[in-house]
C-alpha cells in the first residue's frame, strides 16, 4: 500500500537549514478587515469605516498579522524537502502544535505593501524528553526592507506521560456553556515615555473563545493552502492528540496579547524595533474565558527613545495559566 511508504517529516527527518518556498502577499484594506474580524479585533469598526477611495497614506497592519501575511506553512517546508508533514500523513498522522513564538518588528507594515516571506528550519532540540523544532520566517517589503521576522517553535513529540488534560480544563463551565462575545477591555490608556514606569499596571482584556471564532481564525489564509482538518477544526482528530480535544491556534492567542498591549501602547511602539515573545502554557478551548493582565517590568532610556519591557499573563476561568508573554516596546522621548 502506498501509504505505508510515506516519507514522514518527523523529528528525525527535520534538518536544520531546510527551507520552504517563497510567498508574496499584498496587503489591502480587505485583508486587514478579514484579519480584524477573525481575531475579534477592536480595530474592526475603524477599518470598516475607512474608505478605499480616500484611504490615508498609511493604514498600519495589526502587528500580529505577520503570522497571516508571512505564515509558517509547515506542510510547505515538508513538501519542499520531499516529505509529508505529520498533519497531512495518512499513516501515523498527528499534530505538531504551537509552543512559543518570538516576533521582532523592524519597520512599519501598511496597506499597499507587498510582503515577500521566506522560511527555514532554525533549530531542533530535546528538553526533558520532549522534542521541539524552531522555524525562522523573515519578511521584506516591495522596497527590499526587512519589516519583520519571527521564530516559531512547535512540539514534535511530548515525553511519554508528560502531558495530561486536567478535568478543569474542559470547555466552558459545567452546565452553563459560555456564550461567545466580543473581547471586553478596560479603558484604553496609552502611555507616554514619562508615564511608563516600573510597576505600572496595564489595562486588562478578557477574551471569550468559541468554536466559531476558532474556525474564523483558521479560515484567514493569505498565503499557502487552507488546512481544513487540524486540532482547531476537527474534534475527532484533536481528541487523539495531546490536548484531548479541539483548541484555538497559538497565533490567535498571540493576537489577543497584542490587542491587550495596544490598550497601553501605540502601534508605532511595535514597529519601531519592538518585540513580543509568547509561550503557550495550557490550551485555550472553545467556551473558555481568558483574562490577559500585564505590567511594566523595565524601562531604559536610549539615545532617542525609551525601551519599555512588559510581562503579560493570560489565565482562564478555572484559574490556570494559559499563556505567558514578554514584550519590549519603544516610545519616543517626548510625545509626538
Short mmCIF file of C-alpha atoms in Angstrom, two decimals:
data_model
loop_
_atom_site.label_atom_id
_atom_site.label_comp_id
_atom_site.label_asym_id
_atom_site.label_seq_id
_atom_site.Cartn_x
_atom_site.Cartn_y
_atom_site.Cartn_z
CA UNK A 1 0.00 0.00 0.00
CA UNK A 2 1.40 3.42 -0.93
CA UNK A 3 0.55 4.93 2.44
CA UNK A 4 2.98 2.53 4.12
CA UNK A 5 5.86 4.22 2.35
CA UNK A 6 5.13 7.84 3.22
CA UNK A 7 8.27 9.84 3.93
CA UNK A 8 7.08 11.46 7.13
CA UNK A 9 8.64 14.75 8.17
CA UNK A 10 9.03 13.68 11.76
CA UNK A 11 11.62 14.94 14.22
CA UNK A 12 14.36 12.68 12.89
CA UNK A 13 13.72 13.82 9.29
CA UNK A 14 13.89 17.51 10.16
CA UNK A 15 17.28 19.05 9.38
CA UNK A 16 18.48 22.49 10.40
CA UNK A 17 18.66 24.66 7.29
CA UNK A 18 15.82 23.03 5.36
CA UNK A 19 13.88 25.74 3.51
CA UNK A 20 10.37 26.23 2.16
CA UNK A 21 9.08 28.14 -0.84
CA UNK A 22 8.89 31.92 -1.04
CA UNK A 23 5.46 33.56 -0.66
CA UNK A 24 4.23 37.02 -1.63
CA UNK A 25 1.17 38.80 -0.21
CA UNK A 26 -0.11 42.31 -0.97
CA UNK A 27 -1.91 43.92 1.95
CA UNK A 28 -5.24 45.57 1.23
CA UNK A 29 -7.97 47.07 3.37
CA UNK A 30 -9.95 43.90 2.80
CA UNK A 31 -7.18 41.66 4.14
CA UNK A 32 -6.85 43.87 7.23
CA UNK A 33 -10.61 43.75 7.72
CA UNK A 34 -10.60 39.96 7.34
CA UNK A 35 -7.88 39.59 9.95
CA UNK A 36 -9.56 42.03 12.34
CA UNK A 37 -12.84 40.10 12.06
CA UNK A 38 -11.15 36.74 12.66
CA UNK A 39 -9.29 37.97 15.74
CA UNK A 40 -12.23 39.90 17.24
CA UNK A 41 -10.02 42.98 16.98
CA UNK A 42 -11.06 46.38 18.33
CA UNK A 43 -10.00 47.96 15.01
CA UNK A 44 -12.85 46.28 13.11
CA UNK A 45 -15.11 49.34 13.22
CA UNK A 46 -12.29 51.71 12.27
CA UNK A 47 -11.30 49.58 9.27
CA UNK A 48 -14.88 49.16 8.11
CA UNK A 49 -15.31 52.94 8.11
CA UNK A 50 -12.09 53.52 6.17
CA UNK A 51 -13.00 54.25 2.55
CA UNK A 52 -10.99 52.51 -0.17
CA UNK A 53 -11.01 55.67 -2.28
CA UNK A 54 -9.90 58.05 0.48
CA UNK A 55 -7.54 55.65 2.24
CA UNK A 56 -4.89 57.56 4.21
CA UNK A 57 -1.31 57.18 3.05
CA UNK A 58 -0.52 54.87 5.97
CA UNK A 59 -3.06 52.41 7.36
CA UNK A 60 -0.95 50.21 9.59
CA UNK A 61 -1.49 46.46 9.80
CA UNK A 62 -2.06 44.87 13.19
CA UNK A 63 1.41 43.79 14.41
CA UNK A 64 0.38 40.16 14.99
CA UNK A 65 -0.89 39.97 11.40
CA UNK A 66 2.64 38.97 10.40
CA UNK A 67 1.57 35.40 11.20
CA UNK A 68 -1.07 35.70 8.45
CA UNK A 69 0.76 37.57 5.65
CA UNK A 70 4.03 35.70 6.32
CA UNK A 71 2.77 32.35 7.68
CA UNK A 72 4.92 29.43 8.77
CA UNK A 73 3.42 26.79 6.40
CA UNK A 74 4.88 23.64 7.94
CA UNK A 75 3.36 21.49 5.19
CA UNK A 76 5.24 23.53 2.58
CA UNK A 77 8.56 23.06 4.34
CA UNK A 78 7.92 19.31 4.44
CA UNK A 79 6.91 19.06 0.78
CA UNK A 80 9.72 21.32 -0.42
CA UNK A 81 12.17 18.83 1.07
CA UNK A 82 10.47 15.70 -0.26
CA UNK A 83 8.46 14.75 2.82
CA UNK A 84 4.86 14.63 4.06
CA UNK A 85 4.02 16.79 7.06
CA UNK A 86 2.76 14.85 10.08
CA UNK A 87 -0.51 16.80 9.93
CA UNK A 88 -1.08 15.58 6.34
CA UNK A 89 0.05 11.99 6.83
CA UNK A 90 -2.20 9.08 6.01
CA UNK A 91 -0.23 6.92 8.42
CA UNK A 92 0.75 7.97 11.96
CA UNK A 93 -0.99 11.31 11.50
CA UNK A 94 -0.54 13.73 14.37
CA UNK A 95 -0.26 17.44 15.10
CA UNK A 96 2.88 19.48 15.84
CA UNK A 97 1.31 22.19 18.00
CA UNK A 98 2.45 25.69 18.90
CA UNK A 99 4.84 26.03 21.84
CA UNK A 100 6.07 29.64 21.55
CA UNK A 101 6.66 32.47 19.11
CA UNK A 102 9.17 35.32 19.24
CA UNK A 103 8.34 38.22 16.84
CA UNK A 104 10.56 41.21 16.03
CA UNK A 105 9.37 44.23 14.04
CA UNK A 106 11.87 46.39 12.15
CA UNK A 107 9.73 48.72 10.01
CA UNK A 108 6.05 49.62 9.60
CA UNK A 109 3.77 47.35 7.56
CA UNK A 110 0.75 49.00 5.95
CA UNK A 111 -1.95 48.78 3.30
CA UNK A 112 -0.35 48.64 -0.15
CA UNK A 113 2.79 46.84 0.97
CA UNK A 114 3.81 43.73 -0.93
CA UNK A 115 5.39 41.35 1.58
CA UNK A 116 7.72 38.55 0.50
CA UNK A 117 8.42 35.88 3.11
CA UNK A 118 10.95 33.06 3.37
CA UNK A 119 11.00 30.23 5.90
CA UNK A 120 13.53 27.70 7.12
CA UNK A 121 14.32 25.31 9.98
CA UNK A 122 16.35 27.25 12.53
CA UNK A 123 16.87 24.73 15.33
CA UNK A 124 15.74 21.42 16.82
CA UNK A 125 16.25 20.24 20.37
CA UNK A 126 15.06 17.93 23.11
CA UNK A 127 14.12 19.11 26.58
CA UNK A 128 13.03 16.80 29.40
CA UNK A 129 12.22 14.12 26.85
CA UNK A 130 10.05 16.30 24.60
CA UNK A 131 11.15 17.24 21.07
CA UNK A 132 10.91 20.74 19.61
CA UNK A 133 11.59 22.33 16.23
CA UNK A 134 12.08 26.09 15.78
CA UNK A 135 11.45 27.78 12.43
CA UNK A 136 12.60 31.21 11.25
CA UNK A 137 10.33 33.27 8.98
CA UNK A 138 11.67 36.52 7.50
CA UNK A 139 9.67 39.14 5.61
CA UNK A 140 10.67 42.08 3.40
CA UNK A 141 8.52 44.68 1.64
CA UNK A 142 8.48 45.75 -2.02
CA UNK A 143 11.49 48.00 -1.41
CA UNK A 144 13.56 45.14 -0.06
CA UNK A 145 13.36 46.49 3.51
CA UNK A 146 13.21 43.85 6.21
CA UNK A 147 9.98 44.56 8.07
CA UNK A 148 9.73 41.64 10.47
CA UNK A 149 10.99 38.20 11.37
CA UNK A 150 9.95 35.63 13.91
CA UNK A 151 10.98 32.32 15.44
CA UNK A 152 8.13 29.82 15.80
CA UNK A 153 8.60 26.69 17.91
CA UNK A 154 6.46 23.56 17.53
CA UNK A 155 6.21 20.45 19.68
CA UNK A 156 7.05 17.45 17.50
CA UNK A 157 6.76 14.91 20.36
CA UNK A 158 5.87 15.02 24.04
CA UNK A 159 7.74 12.96 26.60
CA UNK A 160 5.72 9.85 27.45
CA UNK A 161 3.11 10.65 30.04
CA UNK A 162 4.19 14.27 30.39
CA UNK A 163 1.02 15.85 29.05
CA UNK A 164 -2.40 15.13 30.50
CA UNK A 165 -5.66 17.04 30.24
CA UNK A 166 -6.90 18.18 33.68
CA UNK A 167 -10.63 17.85 34.20
CA UNK A 168 -10.81 21.57 34.97
CA UNK A 169 -9.51 22.37 31.51
CA UNK A 170 -12.65 21.21 29.71
CA UNK A 171 -14.66 23.61 27.61
CA UNK A 172 -16.80 26.14 29.39
CA UNK A 173 -18.42 25.98 32.81
CA UNK A 174 -20.23 22.84 33.92
CA UNK A 175 -23.86 23.01 32.87
CA UNK A 176 -23.60 26.61 31.61
CA UNK A 177 -21.73 26.98 28.30
CA UNK A 178 -20.07 30.35 27.91
CA UNK A 179 -21.66 32.44 25.16
CA UNK A 180 -19.26 33.88 22.60
CA UNK A 181 -18.90 37.66 22.64
CA UNK A 182 -16.58 40.49 21.78
CA UNK A 183 -13.46 40.90 23.93
CA UNK A 184 -14.08 43.10 26.95
CA UNK A 185 -11.36 45.67 27.58
CA UNK A 186 -10.65 48.02 30.43
CA UNK A 187 -10.47 51.69 29.43
CA UNK A 188 -7.68 52.37 26.92
CA UNK A 189 -4.85 54.39 28.45
CA UNK A 190 -1.99 54.96 26.02
CA UNK A 191 1.23 55.56 27.94
CA UNK A 192 3.85 58.17 27.18
CA UNK A 193 7.51 57.51 27.96
CA UNK A 194 7.14 59.54 31.16
CA UNK A 195 4.12 57.52 32.31
CA UNK A 196 5.62 54.08 31.65
CA UNK A 197 7.27 53.36 34.98
CA UNK A 198 8.21 50.01 36.50
CA UNK A 199 5.20 48.50 38.24
CA UNK A 200 2.60 50.33 36.13
CA UNK A 201 -0.42 48.06 35.69
CA UNK A 202 -1.71 47.81 32.13
CA UNK A 203 -5.41 47.76 31.18
CA UNK A 204 -6.69 44.17 31.03
CA UNK A 205 -8.50 42.36 28.21
CA UNK A 206 -10.97 39.50 28.63
CA UNK A 207 -11.49 37.18 25.66
CA UNK A 208 -14.17 34.54 25.20
CA UNK A 209 -13.24 31.83 22.71
CA UNK A 210 -15.85 29.88 20.79
CA UNK A 211 -15.81 27.26 18.06
CA UNK A 212 -16.98 29.95 15.64
CA UNK A 213 -14.01 32.22 16.44
CA UNK A 214 -11.62 29.27 16.27
CA UNK A 215 -12.94 28.38 12.81
CA UNK A 216 -12.86 32.03 11.74
CA UNK A 217 -9.19 32.35 12.57
CA UNK A 218 -8.37 29.11 10.76
CA UNK A 219 -10.04 30.48 7.61
CA UNK A 220 -7.72 33.51 7.42
CA UNK A 221 -5.38 32.27 4.72
CA UNK A 222 -3.35 34.94 2.94
CA UNK A 223 -0.65 32.58 1.64
CA UNK A 224 -0.46 28.85 1.09
CA UNK A 225 -3.38 26.44 1.15
CA UNK A 226 -6.19 26.29 3.67
CA UNK A 227 -5.79 23.50 6.24
CA UNK A 228 -9.31 22.17 6.74
CA UNK A 229 -8.51 19.45 9.27
CA UNK A 230 -6.37 20.08 12.34
CA UNK A 231 -6.66 20.20 16.13
CA UNK A 232 -8.51 23.52 15.83
CA UNK A 233 -11.24 22.43 13.41
CA UNK A 234 -11.52 18.63 13.68
CA UNK A 235 -12.75 17.48 17.09
CA UNK A 236 -12.28 13.79 16.30
CA UNK A 237 -8.67 14.29 15.17
CA UNK A 238 -7.99 16.61 18.10
CA UNK A 239 -9.31 14.05 20.59
CA UNK A 240 -6.49 11.68 19.64
CA UNK A 241 -3.79 14.33 20.01
CA UNK A 242 -2.04 15.61 23.12
CA UNK A 243 -4.72 18.10 24.18
CA UNK A 244 -7.57 15.59 24.09
CA UNK A 245 -9.89 17.95 22.18
CA UNK A 246 -10.13 20.97 19.90
CA UNK A 247 -8.25 24.12 20.93
CA UNK A 248 -7.58 27.51 19.40
CA UNK A 249 -4.44 28.30 17.42
CA UNK A 250 -1.44 29.68 19.31
CA UNK A 251 -1.19 32.66 16.91
CA UNK A 252 -4.81 33.55 17.77
CA UNK A 253 -3.90 33.81 21.45
CA UNK A 254 -0.85 35.86 20.47
CA UNK A 255 -3.14 38.27 18.62
CA UNK A 256 -5.15 38.73 21.83
CA UNK A 257 -1.93 39.55 23.71
CA UNK A 258 -1.11 42.17 21.07
CA UNK A 259 -4.60 43.66 21.42
CA UNK A 260 -4.18 43.88 25.18
CA UNK A 261 -0.86 45.71 24.75
CA UNK A 262 -2.37 48.20 22.28
CA UNK A 263 -4.63 49.39 25.09
CA UNK A 264 -1.45 50.94 26.52
CA UNK A 265 0.89 51.47 23.56
CA UNK A 266 0.53 52.89 20.02
CA UNK A 267 1.20 50.67 17.01
CA UNK A 268 4.38 52.67 16.39
CA UNK A 269 5.81 51.22 19.63
CA UNK A 270 5.79 47.78 17.99
CA UNK A 271 7.05 48.85 14.57
CA UNK A 272 9.96 50.91 15.92
CA UNK A 273 12.00 47.83 16.82
CA UNK A 274 9.52 46.16 19.17
CA UNK A 275 9.50 42.53 20.16
CA UNK A 276 6.91 40.06 21.53
CA UNK A 277 7.60 36.58 22.85
CA UNK A 278 4.62 34.41 23.86
CA UNK A 279 4.72 30.94 25.35
CA UNK A 280 1.68 28.66 25.36
CA UNK A 281 1.24 27.05 28.78
CA UNK A 282 -2.19 25.40 28.57
CA UNK A 283 -4.63 25.11 25.63
CA UNK A 284 -7.31 27.79 25.12
CA UNK A 285 -10.51 25.86 24.43
CA UNK A 286 -13.87 26.84 22.97
CA UNK A 287 -16.12 28.05 25.77
CA UNK A 288 -13.32 29.33 27.93
CA UNK A 289 -12.79 32.91 29.04
CA UNK A 290 -9.19 34.11 29.34
CA UNK A 291 -8.21 37.35 31.06
CA UNK A 292 -4.95 38.99 29.99
CA UNK A 293 -3.24 41.18 32.57
CA UNK A 294 0.16 42.86 32.42
CA UNK A 295 2.54 45.35 33.92
CA UNK A 296 5.65 47.35 33.05
CA UNK A 297 8.72 45.49 34.30
CA UNK A 298 11.61 47.56 32.90
CA UNK A 299 12.30 50.98 31.43
CA UNK A 300 15.59 52.01 29.81
CA UNK A 301 16.49 55.35 28.25
CA UNK A 302 18.18 55.09 24.87
CA UNK A 303 19.65 57.82 22.68
CA UNK A 304 16.35 58.76 21.06
CA UNK A 305 13.69 56.63 22.74
CA UNK A 306 12.61 54.73 25.83
CA UNK A 307 12.63 50.95 25.76
CA UNK A 308 9.76 49.58 27.84
CA UNK A 309 9.60 45.95 28.97
CA UNK A 310 6.28 44.34 29.91
CA UNK A 311 5.00 40.96 31.01
CA UNK A 312 1.53 39.63 30.23
CA UNK A 313 -0.20 36.64 31.83
CA UNK A 314 -3.36 35.02 30.49
CA UNK A 315 -5.47 32.95 32.88
CA UNK A 316 -8.73 31.08 32.23
CA UNK A 317 -11.83 30.91 34.41
CA UNK A 318 -10.64 27.84 36.36
CA UNK A 319 -7.54 29.93 37.20
CA UNK A 320 -4.98 28.06 35.09
CA UNK A 321 -2.21 29.92 33.27
CA UNK A 322 -2.88 29.77 29.52
CA UNK A 323 -0.07 31.95 28.17
CA UNK A 324 2.89 33.97 29.34
CA UNK A 325 4.31 36.80 27.24
CA UNK A 326 7.17 39.28 27.35
CA UNK A 327 7.17 42.42 25.23
CA UNK A 328 9.76 45.10 24.50
CA UNK A 329 8.23 48.26 23.04
CA UNK A 330 9.81 51.58 22.09
CA UNK A 331 8.41 55.02 22.89
CA UNK A 332 9.78 58.42 21.80
CA UNK A 333 11.46 60.54 24.46
CA UNK A 334 8.76 63.17 24.07
CA UNK A 335 5.18 62.94 22.88
CA UNK A 336 4.74 63.02 19.12
#
